[in-house]
Coordinates of C-alpha atoms in Angstrom, one line a residue:
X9 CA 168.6 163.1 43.1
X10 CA 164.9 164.9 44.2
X11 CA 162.5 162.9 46.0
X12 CA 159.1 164.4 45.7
X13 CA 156.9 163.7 48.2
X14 CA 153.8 161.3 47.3
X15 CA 150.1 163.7 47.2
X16 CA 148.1 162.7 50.3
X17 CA 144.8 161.8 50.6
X18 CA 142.0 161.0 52.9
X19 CA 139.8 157.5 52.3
X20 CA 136.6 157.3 54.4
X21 CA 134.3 154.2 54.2
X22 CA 131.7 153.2 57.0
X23 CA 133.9 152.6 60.2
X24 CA 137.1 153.0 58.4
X25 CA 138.9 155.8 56.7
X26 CA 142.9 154.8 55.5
X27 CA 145.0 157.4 55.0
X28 CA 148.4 156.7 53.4
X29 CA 150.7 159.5 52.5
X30 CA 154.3 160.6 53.4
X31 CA 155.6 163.5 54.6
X32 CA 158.1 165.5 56.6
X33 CA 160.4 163.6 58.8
X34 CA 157.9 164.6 61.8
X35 CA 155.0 163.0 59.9
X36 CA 153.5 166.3 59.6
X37 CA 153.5 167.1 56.2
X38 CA 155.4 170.6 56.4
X39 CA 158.7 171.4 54.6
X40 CA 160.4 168.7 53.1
X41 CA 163.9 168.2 55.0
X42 CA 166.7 168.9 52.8
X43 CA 170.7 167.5 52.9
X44 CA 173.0 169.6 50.5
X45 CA 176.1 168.1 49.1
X46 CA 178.2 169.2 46.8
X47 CA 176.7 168.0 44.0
X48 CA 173.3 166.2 45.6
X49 CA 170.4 168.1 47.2
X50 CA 167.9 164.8 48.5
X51 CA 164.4 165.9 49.9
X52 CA 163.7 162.8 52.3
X53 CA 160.2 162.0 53.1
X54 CA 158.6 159.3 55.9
X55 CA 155.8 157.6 54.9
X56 CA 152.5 156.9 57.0
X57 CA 149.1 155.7 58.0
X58 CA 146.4 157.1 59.4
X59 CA 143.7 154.8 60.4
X60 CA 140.6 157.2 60.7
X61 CA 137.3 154.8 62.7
X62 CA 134.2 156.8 62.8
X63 CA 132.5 155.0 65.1
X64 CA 128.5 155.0 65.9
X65 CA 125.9 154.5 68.8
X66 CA 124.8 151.4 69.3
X67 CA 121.3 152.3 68.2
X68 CA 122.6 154.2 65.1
X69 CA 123.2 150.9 62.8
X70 CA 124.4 152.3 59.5
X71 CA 127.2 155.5 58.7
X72 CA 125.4 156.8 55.9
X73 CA 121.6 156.0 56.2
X74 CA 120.3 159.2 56.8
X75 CA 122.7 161.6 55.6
X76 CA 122.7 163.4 52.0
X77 CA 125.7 165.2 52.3
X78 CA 128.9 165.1 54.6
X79 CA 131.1 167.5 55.2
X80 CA 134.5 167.0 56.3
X81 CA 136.7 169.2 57.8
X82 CA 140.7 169.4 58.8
X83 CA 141.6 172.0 60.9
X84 CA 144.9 173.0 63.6
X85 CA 145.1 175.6 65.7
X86 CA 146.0 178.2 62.9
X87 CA 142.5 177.5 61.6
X88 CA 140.8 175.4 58.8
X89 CA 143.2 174.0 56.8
X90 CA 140.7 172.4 54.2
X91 CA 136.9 171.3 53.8
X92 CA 135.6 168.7 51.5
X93 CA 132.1 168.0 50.6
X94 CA 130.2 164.4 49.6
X95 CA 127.0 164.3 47.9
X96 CA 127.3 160.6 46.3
X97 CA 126.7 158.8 49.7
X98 CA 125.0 155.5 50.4
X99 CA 125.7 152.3 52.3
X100 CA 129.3 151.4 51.2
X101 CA 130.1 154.4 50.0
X102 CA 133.4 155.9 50.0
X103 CA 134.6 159.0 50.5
X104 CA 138.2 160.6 49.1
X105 CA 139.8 163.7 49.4
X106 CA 142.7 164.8 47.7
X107 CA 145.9 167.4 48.3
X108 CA 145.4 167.1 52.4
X109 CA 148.0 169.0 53.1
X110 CA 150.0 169.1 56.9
X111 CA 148.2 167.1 59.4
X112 CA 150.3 166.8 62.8
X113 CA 148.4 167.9 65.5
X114 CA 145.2 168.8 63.5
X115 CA 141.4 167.2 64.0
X116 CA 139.2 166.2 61.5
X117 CA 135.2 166.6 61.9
X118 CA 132.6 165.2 59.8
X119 CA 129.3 167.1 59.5
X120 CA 126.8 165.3 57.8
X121 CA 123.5 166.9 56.3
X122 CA 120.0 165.5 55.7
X123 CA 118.4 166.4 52.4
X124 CA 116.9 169.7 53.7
X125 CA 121.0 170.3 54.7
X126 CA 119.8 170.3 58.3
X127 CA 122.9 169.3 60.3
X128 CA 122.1 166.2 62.0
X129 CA 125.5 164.2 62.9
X130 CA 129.1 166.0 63.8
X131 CA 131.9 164.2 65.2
X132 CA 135.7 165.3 65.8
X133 CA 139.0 163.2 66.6
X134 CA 141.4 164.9 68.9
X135 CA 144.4 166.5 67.6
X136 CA 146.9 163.7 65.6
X137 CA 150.0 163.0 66.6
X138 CA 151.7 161.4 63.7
X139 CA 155.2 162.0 65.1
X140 CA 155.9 158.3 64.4
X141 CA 154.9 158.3 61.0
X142 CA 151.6 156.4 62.2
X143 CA 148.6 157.2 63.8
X144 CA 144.9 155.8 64.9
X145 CA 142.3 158.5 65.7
X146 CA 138.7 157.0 66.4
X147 CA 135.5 159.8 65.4
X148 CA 132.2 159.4 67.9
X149 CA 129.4 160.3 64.8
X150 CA 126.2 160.8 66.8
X151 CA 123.1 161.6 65.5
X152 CA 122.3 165.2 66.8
X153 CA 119.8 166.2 69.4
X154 CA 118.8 162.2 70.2
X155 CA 120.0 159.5 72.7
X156 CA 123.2 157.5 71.0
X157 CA 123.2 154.4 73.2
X158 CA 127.3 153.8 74.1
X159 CA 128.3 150.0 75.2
X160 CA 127.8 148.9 79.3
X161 CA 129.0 150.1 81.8
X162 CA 131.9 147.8 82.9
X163 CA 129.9 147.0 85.9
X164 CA 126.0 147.3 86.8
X165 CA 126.0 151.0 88.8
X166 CA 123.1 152.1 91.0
X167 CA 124.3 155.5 93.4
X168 CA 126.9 156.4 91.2
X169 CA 127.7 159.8 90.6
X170 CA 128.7 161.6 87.2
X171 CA 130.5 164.8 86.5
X172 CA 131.9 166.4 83.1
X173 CA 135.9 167.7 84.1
X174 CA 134.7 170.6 81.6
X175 CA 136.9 169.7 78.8
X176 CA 134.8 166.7 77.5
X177 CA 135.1 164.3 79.2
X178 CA 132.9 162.5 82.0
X179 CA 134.1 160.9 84.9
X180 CA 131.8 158.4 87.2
X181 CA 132.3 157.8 90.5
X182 CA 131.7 154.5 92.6
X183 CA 127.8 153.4 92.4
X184 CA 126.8 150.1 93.8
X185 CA 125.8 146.6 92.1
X186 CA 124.1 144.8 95.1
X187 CA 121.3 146.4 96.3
X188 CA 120.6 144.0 99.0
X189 CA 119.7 146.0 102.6
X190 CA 120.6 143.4 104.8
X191 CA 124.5 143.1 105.1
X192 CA 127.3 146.2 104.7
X193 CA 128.1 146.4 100.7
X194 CA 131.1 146.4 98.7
X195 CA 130.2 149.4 96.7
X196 CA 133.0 150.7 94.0
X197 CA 135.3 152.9 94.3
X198 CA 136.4 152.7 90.9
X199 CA 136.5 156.1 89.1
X200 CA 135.6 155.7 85.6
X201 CA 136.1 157.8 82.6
X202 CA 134.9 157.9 79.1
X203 CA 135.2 161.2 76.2
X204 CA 133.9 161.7 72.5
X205 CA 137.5 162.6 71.6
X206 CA 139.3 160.1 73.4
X207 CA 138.1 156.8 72.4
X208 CA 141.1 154.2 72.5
X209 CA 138.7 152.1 74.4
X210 CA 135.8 152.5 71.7
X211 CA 132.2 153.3 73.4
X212 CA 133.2 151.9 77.0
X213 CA 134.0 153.8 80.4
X214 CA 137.5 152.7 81.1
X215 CA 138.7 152.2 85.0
X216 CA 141.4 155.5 85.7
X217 CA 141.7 155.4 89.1
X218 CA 140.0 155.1 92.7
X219 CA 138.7 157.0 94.9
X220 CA 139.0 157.7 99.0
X221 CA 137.4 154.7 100.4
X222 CA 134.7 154.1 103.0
X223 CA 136.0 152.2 106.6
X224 CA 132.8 149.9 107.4
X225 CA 134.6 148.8 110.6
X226 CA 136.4 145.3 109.5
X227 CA 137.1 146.4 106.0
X228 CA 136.9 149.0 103.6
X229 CA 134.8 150.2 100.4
X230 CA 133.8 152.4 97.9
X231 CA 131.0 154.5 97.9
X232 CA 127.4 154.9 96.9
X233 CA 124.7 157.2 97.2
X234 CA 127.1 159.9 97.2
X235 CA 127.5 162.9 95.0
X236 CA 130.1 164.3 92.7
X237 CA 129.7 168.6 91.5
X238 CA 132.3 171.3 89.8
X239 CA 132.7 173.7 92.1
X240 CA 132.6 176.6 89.2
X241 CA 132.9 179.7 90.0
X242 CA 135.3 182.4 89.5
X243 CA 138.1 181.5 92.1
X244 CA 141.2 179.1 91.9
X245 CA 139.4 176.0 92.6
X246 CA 136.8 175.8 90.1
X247 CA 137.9 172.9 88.6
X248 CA 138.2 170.7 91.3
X249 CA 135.4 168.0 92.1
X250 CA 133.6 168.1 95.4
X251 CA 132.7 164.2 96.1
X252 CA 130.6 163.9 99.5
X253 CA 129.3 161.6 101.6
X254 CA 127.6 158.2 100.5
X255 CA 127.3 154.7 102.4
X256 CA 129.0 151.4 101.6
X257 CA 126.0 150.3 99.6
X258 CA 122.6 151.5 98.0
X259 CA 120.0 150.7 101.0
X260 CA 123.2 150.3 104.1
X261 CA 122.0 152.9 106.6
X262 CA 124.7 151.8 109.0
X263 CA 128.1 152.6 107.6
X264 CA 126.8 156.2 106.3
X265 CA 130.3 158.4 105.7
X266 CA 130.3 162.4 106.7
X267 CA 133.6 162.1 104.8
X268 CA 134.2 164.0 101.6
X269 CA 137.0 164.6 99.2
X270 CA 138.4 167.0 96.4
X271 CA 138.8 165.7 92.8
X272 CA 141.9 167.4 90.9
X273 CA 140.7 166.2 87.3
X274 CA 144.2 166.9 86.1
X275 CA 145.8 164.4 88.1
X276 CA 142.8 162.0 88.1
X277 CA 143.5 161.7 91.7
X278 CA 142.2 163.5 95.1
X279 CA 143.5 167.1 95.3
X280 CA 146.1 167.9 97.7
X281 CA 144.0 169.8 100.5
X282 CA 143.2 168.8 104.0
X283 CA 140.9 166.5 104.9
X284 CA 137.0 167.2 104.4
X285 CA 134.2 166.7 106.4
X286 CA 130.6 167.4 106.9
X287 CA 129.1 168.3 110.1
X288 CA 126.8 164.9 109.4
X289 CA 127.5 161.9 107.8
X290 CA 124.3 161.1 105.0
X291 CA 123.6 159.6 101.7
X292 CA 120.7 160.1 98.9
X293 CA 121.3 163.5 99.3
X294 CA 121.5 166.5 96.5
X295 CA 124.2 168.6 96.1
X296 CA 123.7 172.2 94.0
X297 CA 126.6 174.2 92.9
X298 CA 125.8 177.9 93.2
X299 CA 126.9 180.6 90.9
X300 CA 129.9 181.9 93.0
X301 CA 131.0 178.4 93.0
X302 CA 130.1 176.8 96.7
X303 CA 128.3 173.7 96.8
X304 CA 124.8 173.4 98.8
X305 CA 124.5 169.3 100.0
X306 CA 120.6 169.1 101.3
X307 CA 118.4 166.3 102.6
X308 CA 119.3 162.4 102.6
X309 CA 119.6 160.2 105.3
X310 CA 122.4 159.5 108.0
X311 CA 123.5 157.1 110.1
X312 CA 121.3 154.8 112.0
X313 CA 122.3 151.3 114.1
X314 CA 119.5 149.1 113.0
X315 CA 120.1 148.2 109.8
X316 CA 117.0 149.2 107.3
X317 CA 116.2 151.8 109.8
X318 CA 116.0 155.6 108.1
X319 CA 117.8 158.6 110.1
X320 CA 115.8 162.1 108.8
X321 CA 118.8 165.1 108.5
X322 CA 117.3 168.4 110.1
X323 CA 121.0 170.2 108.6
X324 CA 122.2 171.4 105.2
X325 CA 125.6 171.3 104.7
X326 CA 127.2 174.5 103.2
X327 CA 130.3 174.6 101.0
X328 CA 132.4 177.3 100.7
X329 CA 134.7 176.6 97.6
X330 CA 137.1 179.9 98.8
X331 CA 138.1 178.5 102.1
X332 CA 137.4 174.8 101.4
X333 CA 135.6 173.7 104.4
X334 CA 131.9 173.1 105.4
X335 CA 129.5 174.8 107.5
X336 CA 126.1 173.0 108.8
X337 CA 123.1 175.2 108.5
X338 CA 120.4 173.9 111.2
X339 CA 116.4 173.3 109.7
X340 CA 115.2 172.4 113.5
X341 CA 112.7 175.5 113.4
X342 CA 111.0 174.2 110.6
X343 CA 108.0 173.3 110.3
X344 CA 109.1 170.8 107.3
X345 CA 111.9 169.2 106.4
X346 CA 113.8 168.4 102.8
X347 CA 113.3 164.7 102.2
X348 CA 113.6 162.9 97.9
X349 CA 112.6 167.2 97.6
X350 CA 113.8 169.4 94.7
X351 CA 116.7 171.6 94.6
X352 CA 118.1 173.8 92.0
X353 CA 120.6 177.0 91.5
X354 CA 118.5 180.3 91.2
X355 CA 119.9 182.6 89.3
X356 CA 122.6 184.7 91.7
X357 CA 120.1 184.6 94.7
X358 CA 122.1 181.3 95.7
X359 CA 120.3 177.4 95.9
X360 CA 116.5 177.1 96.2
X361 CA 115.0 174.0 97.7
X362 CA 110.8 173.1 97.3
X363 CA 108.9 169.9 98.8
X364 CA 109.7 166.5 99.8
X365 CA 108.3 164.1 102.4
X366 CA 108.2 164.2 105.8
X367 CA 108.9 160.9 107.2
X368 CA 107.2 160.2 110.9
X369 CA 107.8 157.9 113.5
X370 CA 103.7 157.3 112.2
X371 CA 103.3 157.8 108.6
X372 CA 104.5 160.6 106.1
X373 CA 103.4 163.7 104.8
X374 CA 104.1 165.8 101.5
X375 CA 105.0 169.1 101.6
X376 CA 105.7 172.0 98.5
X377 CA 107.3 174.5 100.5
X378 CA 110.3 176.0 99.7
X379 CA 113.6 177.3 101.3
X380 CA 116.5 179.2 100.3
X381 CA 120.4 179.3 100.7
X382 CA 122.6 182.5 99.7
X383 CA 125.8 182.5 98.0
X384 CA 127.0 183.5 101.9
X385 CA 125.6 180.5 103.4
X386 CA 122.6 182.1 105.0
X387 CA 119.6 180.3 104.9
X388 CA 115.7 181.8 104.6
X389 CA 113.6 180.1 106.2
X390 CA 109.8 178.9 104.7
X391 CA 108.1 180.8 106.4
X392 CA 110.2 184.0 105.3
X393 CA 110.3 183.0 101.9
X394 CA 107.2 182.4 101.1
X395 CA 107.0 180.7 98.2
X396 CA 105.5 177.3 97.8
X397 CA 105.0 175.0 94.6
X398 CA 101.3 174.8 93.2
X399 CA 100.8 171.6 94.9
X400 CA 103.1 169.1 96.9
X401 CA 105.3 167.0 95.4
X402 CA 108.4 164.1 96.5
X403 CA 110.5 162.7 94.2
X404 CA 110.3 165.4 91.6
X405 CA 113.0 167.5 89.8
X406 CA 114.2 171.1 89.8
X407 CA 117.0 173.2 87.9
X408 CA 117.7 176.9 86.7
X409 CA 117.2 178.2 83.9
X410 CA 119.2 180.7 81.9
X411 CA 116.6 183.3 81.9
X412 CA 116.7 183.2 86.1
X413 CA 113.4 181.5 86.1
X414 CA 113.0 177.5 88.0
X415 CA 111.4 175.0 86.7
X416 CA 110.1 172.0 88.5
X417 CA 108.9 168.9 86.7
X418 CA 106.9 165.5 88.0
X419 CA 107.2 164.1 91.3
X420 CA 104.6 162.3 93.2
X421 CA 102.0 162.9 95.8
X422 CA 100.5 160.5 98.4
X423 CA 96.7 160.3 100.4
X424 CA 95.8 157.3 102.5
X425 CA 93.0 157.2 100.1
X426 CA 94.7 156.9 96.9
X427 CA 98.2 155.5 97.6
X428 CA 101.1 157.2 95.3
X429 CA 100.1 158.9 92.2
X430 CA 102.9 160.2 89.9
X431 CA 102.5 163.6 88.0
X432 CA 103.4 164.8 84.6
X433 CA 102.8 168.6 85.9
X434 CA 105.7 170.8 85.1
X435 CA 106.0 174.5 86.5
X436 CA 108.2 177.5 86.2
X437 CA 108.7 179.7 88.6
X438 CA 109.7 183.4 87.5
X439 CA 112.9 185.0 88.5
X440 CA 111.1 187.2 91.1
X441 CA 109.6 184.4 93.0
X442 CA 106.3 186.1 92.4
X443 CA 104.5 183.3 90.4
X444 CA 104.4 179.6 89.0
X445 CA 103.4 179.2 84.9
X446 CA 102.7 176.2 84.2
X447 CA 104.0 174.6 81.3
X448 CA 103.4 171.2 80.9
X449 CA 101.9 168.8 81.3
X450 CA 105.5 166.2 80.2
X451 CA 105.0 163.7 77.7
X452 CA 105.2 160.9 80.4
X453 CA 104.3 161.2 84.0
X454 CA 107.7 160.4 86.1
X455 CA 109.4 160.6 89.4
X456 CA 112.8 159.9 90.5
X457 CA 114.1 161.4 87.3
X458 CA 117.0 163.5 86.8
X459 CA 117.2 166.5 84.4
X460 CA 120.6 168.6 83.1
X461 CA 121.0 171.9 81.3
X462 CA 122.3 171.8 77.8
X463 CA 124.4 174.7 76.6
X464 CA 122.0 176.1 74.6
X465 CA 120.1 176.5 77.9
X466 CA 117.2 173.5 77.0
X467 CA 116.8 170.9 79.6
X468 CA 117.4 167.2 79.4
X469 CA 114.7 165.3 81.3
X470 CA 115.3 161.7 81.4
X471 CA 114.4 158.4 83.0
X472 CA 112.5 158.1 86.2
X473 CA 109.5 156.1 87.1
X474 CA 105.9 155.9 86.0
X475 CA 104.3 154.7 89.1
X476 CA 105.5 154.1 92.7
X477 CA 104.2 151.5 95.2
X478 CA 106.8 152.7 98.2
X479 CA 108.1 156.0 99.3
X480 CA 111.8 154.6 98.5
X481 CA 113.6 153.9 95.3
X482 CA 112.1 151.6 93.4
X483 CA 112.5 150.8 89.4
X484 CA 109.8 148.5 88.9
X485 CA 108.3 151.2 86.7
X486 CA 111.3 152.6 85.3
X487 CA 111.2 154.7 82.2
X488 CA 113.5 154.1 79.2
X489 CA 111.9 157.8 77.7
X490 CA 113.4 161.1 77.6
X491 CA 112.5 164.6 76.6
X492 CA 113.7 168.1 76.2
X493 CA 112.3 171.2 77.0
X494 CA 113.0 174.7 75.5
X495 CA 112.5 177.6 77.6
X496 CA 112.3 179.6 74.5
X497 CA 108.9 178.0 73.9
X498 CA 107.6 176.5 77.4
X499 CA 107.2 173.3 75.9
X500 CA 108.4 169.4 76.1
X501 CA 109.7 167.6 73.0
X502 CA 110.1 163.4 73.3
X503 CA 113.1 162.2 71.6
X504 CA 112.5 159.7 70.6
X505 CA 109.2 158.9 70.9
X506 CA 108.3 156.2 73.5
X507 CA 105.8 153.9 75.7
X508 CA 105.8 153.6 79.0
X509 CA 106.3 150.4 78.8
X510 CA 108.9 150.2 76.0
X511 CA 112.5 148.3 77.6
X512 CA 114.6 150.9 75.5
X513 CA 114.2 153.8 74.2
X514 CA 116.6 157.5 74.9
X515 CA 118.2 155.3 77.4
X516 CA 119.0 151.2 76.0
X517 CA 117.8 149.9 79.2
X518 CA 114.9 151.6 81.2
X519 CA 116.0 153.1 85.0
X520 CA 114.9 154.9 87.9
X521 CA 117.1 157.3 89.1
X522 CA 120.0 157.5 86.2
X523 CA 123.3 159.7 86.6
X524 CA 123.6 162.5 84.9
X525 CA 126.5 164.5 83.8
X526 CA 126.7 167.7 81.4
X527 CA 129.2 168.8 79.1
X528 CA 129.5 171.9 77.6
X529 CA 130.3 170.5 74.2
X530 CA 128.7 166.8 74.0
X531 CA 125.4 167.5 76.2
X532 CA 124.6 164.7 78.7
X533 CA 125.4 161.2 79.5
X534 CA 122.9 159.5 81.4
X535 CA 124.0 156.0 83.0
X536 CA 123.0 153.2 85.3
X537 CA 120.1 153.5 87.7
X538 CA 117.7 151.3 88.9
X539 CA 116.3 148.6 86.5
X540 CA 112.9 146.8 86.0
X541 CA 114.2 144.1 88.3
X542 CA 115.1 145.8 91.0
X543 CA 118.8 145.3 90.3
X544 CA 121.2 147.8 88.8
X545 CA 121.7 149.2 85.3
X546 CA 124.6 149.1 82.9
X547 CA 122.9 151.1 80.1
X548 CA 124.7 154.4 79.0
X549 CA 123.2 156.8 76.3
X550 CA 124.8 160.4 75.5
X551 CA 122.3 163.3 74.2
X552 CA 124.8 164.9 71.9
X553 CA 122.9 168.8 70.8
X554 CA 123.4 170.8 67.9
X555 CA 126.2 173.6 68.3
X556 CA 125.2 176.2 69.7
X557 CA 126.0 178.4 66.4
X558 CA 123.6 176.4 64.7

């Protein structure tokens, strides 16, 4: 008796796709297993499921609204195995391919067209395992080059740090909920993660682990204001996650940690080195990884007794991602110091840093001078360097580009006479150090704003504030709007478009001072911050580009 096995086939409707079929006792569909008697030869088969969920941004309210045509493609690591192609699409519609063939440890994408076949949504499970003769894979379908809103965050995050392990997927670390200044804080230590391709837990972060924890005296906590960067690099620890410094809440100037930690992504747990520490404790600082993969952690604030009370850091605190241990580089000689300033990875001449405010014991000043630390830890001075930003800014943004240039958008400037005025001047500096073009002005005027580098080397710009009324954090103003800029033109593009004073927008809930990660494959994610309230933000949104190809 001959048991053929059943054709397969692939059913897609919004938010579901059912695929029933049978197969080779391994559920992949190879060779049929065959038992030979003397007078018998049965083929047996195992039937199963697959349960295929394309699932969408919040903001993104129907599957097939926009698109014209969707491709779908089933590939393993042999190559493509099949492609389909759907023109008959509307709400409802459903989708059917026939004669799948083998699909154990293959991934199916969708690409979905507009109706000038202009690829504007892709999404891709992660390989199937159907080995017991099941399976559920969920699809992420964003809409290409635009902010997909993703659910909360599992708890309201201001301080947090984000980092992509590379592989795509992001990891968040700590971040605090109460921003009161009075008392020590609880901040988290959770360390959440969430991926396009892994999404058992749908469009939410999911708890994995915790991380090293702050000692506040009579109890311990997470941290916030801290930073999380890949190493990178060429040598054996370029994978690893440098996490440093922080305090046990948002505004806690007391229990400020010079502590620091590795984070071995493959374990999701610290990395078995000795213990780190910087030469200072401080928190609100920035941390740059240069291109020979050593981390540069600049400005912030340390410790202080009275609580409230700002210490200034004269020190940068060098990296070195061979050796794994820090160095302190000394900024006493200065005639300013880096304070809310900008810094950014130039090309291979190592981390530049330009402006920020210099906080008195009477008053403040703004500053646009710049300073720069080599790939060796050496450190040119300002008044070596010589290069200073067309005007002074605080609060403003920098990052490298791929061509070797620097470019440098918003930030704010302050007089006695006119209080705090927020620019939407953007610059680039050339690779030389010779000049500034610039290139703006941005569609919006912000300041405590983050930008990332896509892989097509554009630049993410996104939330921030429109106006300040304090030299601190603050998100009364904050911005729910986002651009891009392409270096190939010079110019800004806002996706989408946005008000000031629009709630939502890239991001579904305006904030100050988001985290930002970058993947190489699924662009940014940009989450929490500081809300309108002065509380802190759950919202998440992920800036998913085109492929690079394209």
């Amino acid at each position: 008796m001959l048991y053929r096995r059943p054709l397969q086939m692939i059913s897609l409707v919004p938010l579901l796709a059912l695929l029933p079929a049978c197969s080779g006792g391994d559920g992949s569909g190879g060779e049929d297993k065959v038992i030979q008697g003397d007078d018998v030869v049965v083929v047996e088969t195992q039937e199963f499921s697959l349960e295929l969920r394309a699932l969408l941004p919040r903001n993104e309210p129907n599957l097939f609204a926009d698109l014209t045509s969707v491709d779908m493609v089933i590939e393993d690591a042999t190559g493509e195995l099949g492609s389909w192609t759907f023109d008959d699409l509307g709400s409802g519609a459903e989708l059917k391919a026939d004669e799948v063939g083998g699909l154990e440890q293959a991934t199916i994408s969708l690409l979905g067209y507009d109706d000038s076949g202009t690829l504007i949504a892709m999404g891709t499970t992660p390989p199937l395992d159907l080995s017991s003769g099941s399976a559920q894979a969920s699809l992420f379908l964003p809409r290409l080059d635009d902010f997909g809103w993703l659910n909360g965050l599992p708890e309201n995050l201001a301080g947090s740090a984000a980092v992509s392990d590379g592989d795509g997927r992001f990891l968040i670390f700590g971040g605090s909920s109460n921003l009161n200044a009075s008392v020590a804080q609880d901040a988290s230590a959770a360390v959440y993660a969430w991926s396009p391709l892994g999404l058992e837990s749908g469009l939410t972060a999911t708890a994995i682990a915790e991380m090293p924890s702050i000692d506040s005296g009579d109890r311990t906590t997470g941290r916030s204001a801290h930073t999380a960067t890949r190493l990178g690099g060429t040598h054996e620890h370029q994978d690893l996650i440098l996490v440093a410094g922080g305090s046990t809440g948002f505004r806690d100037t007391q229990y400020v940690s010079e502590t620091a930690f590795l984070w071995d992504t493959a374990a999701d747990a610290p990395a078995d080195v000795p213990e780190l520490e910087m030469e200072r404790a401080r928190f609100h600082h920035q941390a740059v990884a240069d291109g020979s993969g050593n981390v540069v952690i600049s400005g912030g604030f340390g410790r202080y007794d009275a609580a409230n009370t700002f210490a200034n850091m004269l020190t940068i605190d060098f990296f070195d991602g061979v050796n794994l241990e820090f160095r302190e580089i000394s900024l006493s000689r200065e005639p300013h110091y880096f304070l809310f300033h900008g810094s950014a990875r130039w090309g291979d001449r190592g981390v530049l840093l330009c402006g920020g405010l210099q906080y008195e014991e009477v008053g403040f000043t703004v500053h646009g001078r710049c300073g720069l630390v080599s790939p060796s830890g050496v450190y040119t001075d300002m008044d070596t360097l010589d290069i200073e930003l067309p005007e002074p800014r605080f609060h403003h943004a920098m990052i490298g580009l791929d061509d070797g240039r620097v470019l440098v958008t918003g930030g704010a400037t302050w007089t006695e006479e006119d209080g705090y005025t927020v620019a939407d001047t953007a610059w680039v500096l050339d690779e030389n150090g010779v000049a500034w073009t610039e290139v703006g002005p941005t569609h919006k005027a912000r300041a405590q704003h983050r930008m990332a580098k896509l892989a097509d080397g554009r630049i993410a710009i996104v939330g921030g504030v429109s106006d300040m009324s304090t030299w601190f954090y603050d998100g009364a103003d904050a911005l729910a709007c986002a651009e891009v800029f392409s270096p190939g033109r010079d110019d800004f593009r806002e996706t989408p478009p946005c008000l000031v004073s629009d709630e939502t927008g890239a991001q579904p809930k305006a904030a100050g001072l988001p985290a930002l990660a970058v993947d190489r494959l699924f662009g940014v994610l940009a989450l929490g911050g500081l809300d309108r309230s002065g509380g802190a933000s759950d919202g998440a949104a992920i800036y998913v580009p085109r492929p690079v190809a394209q």
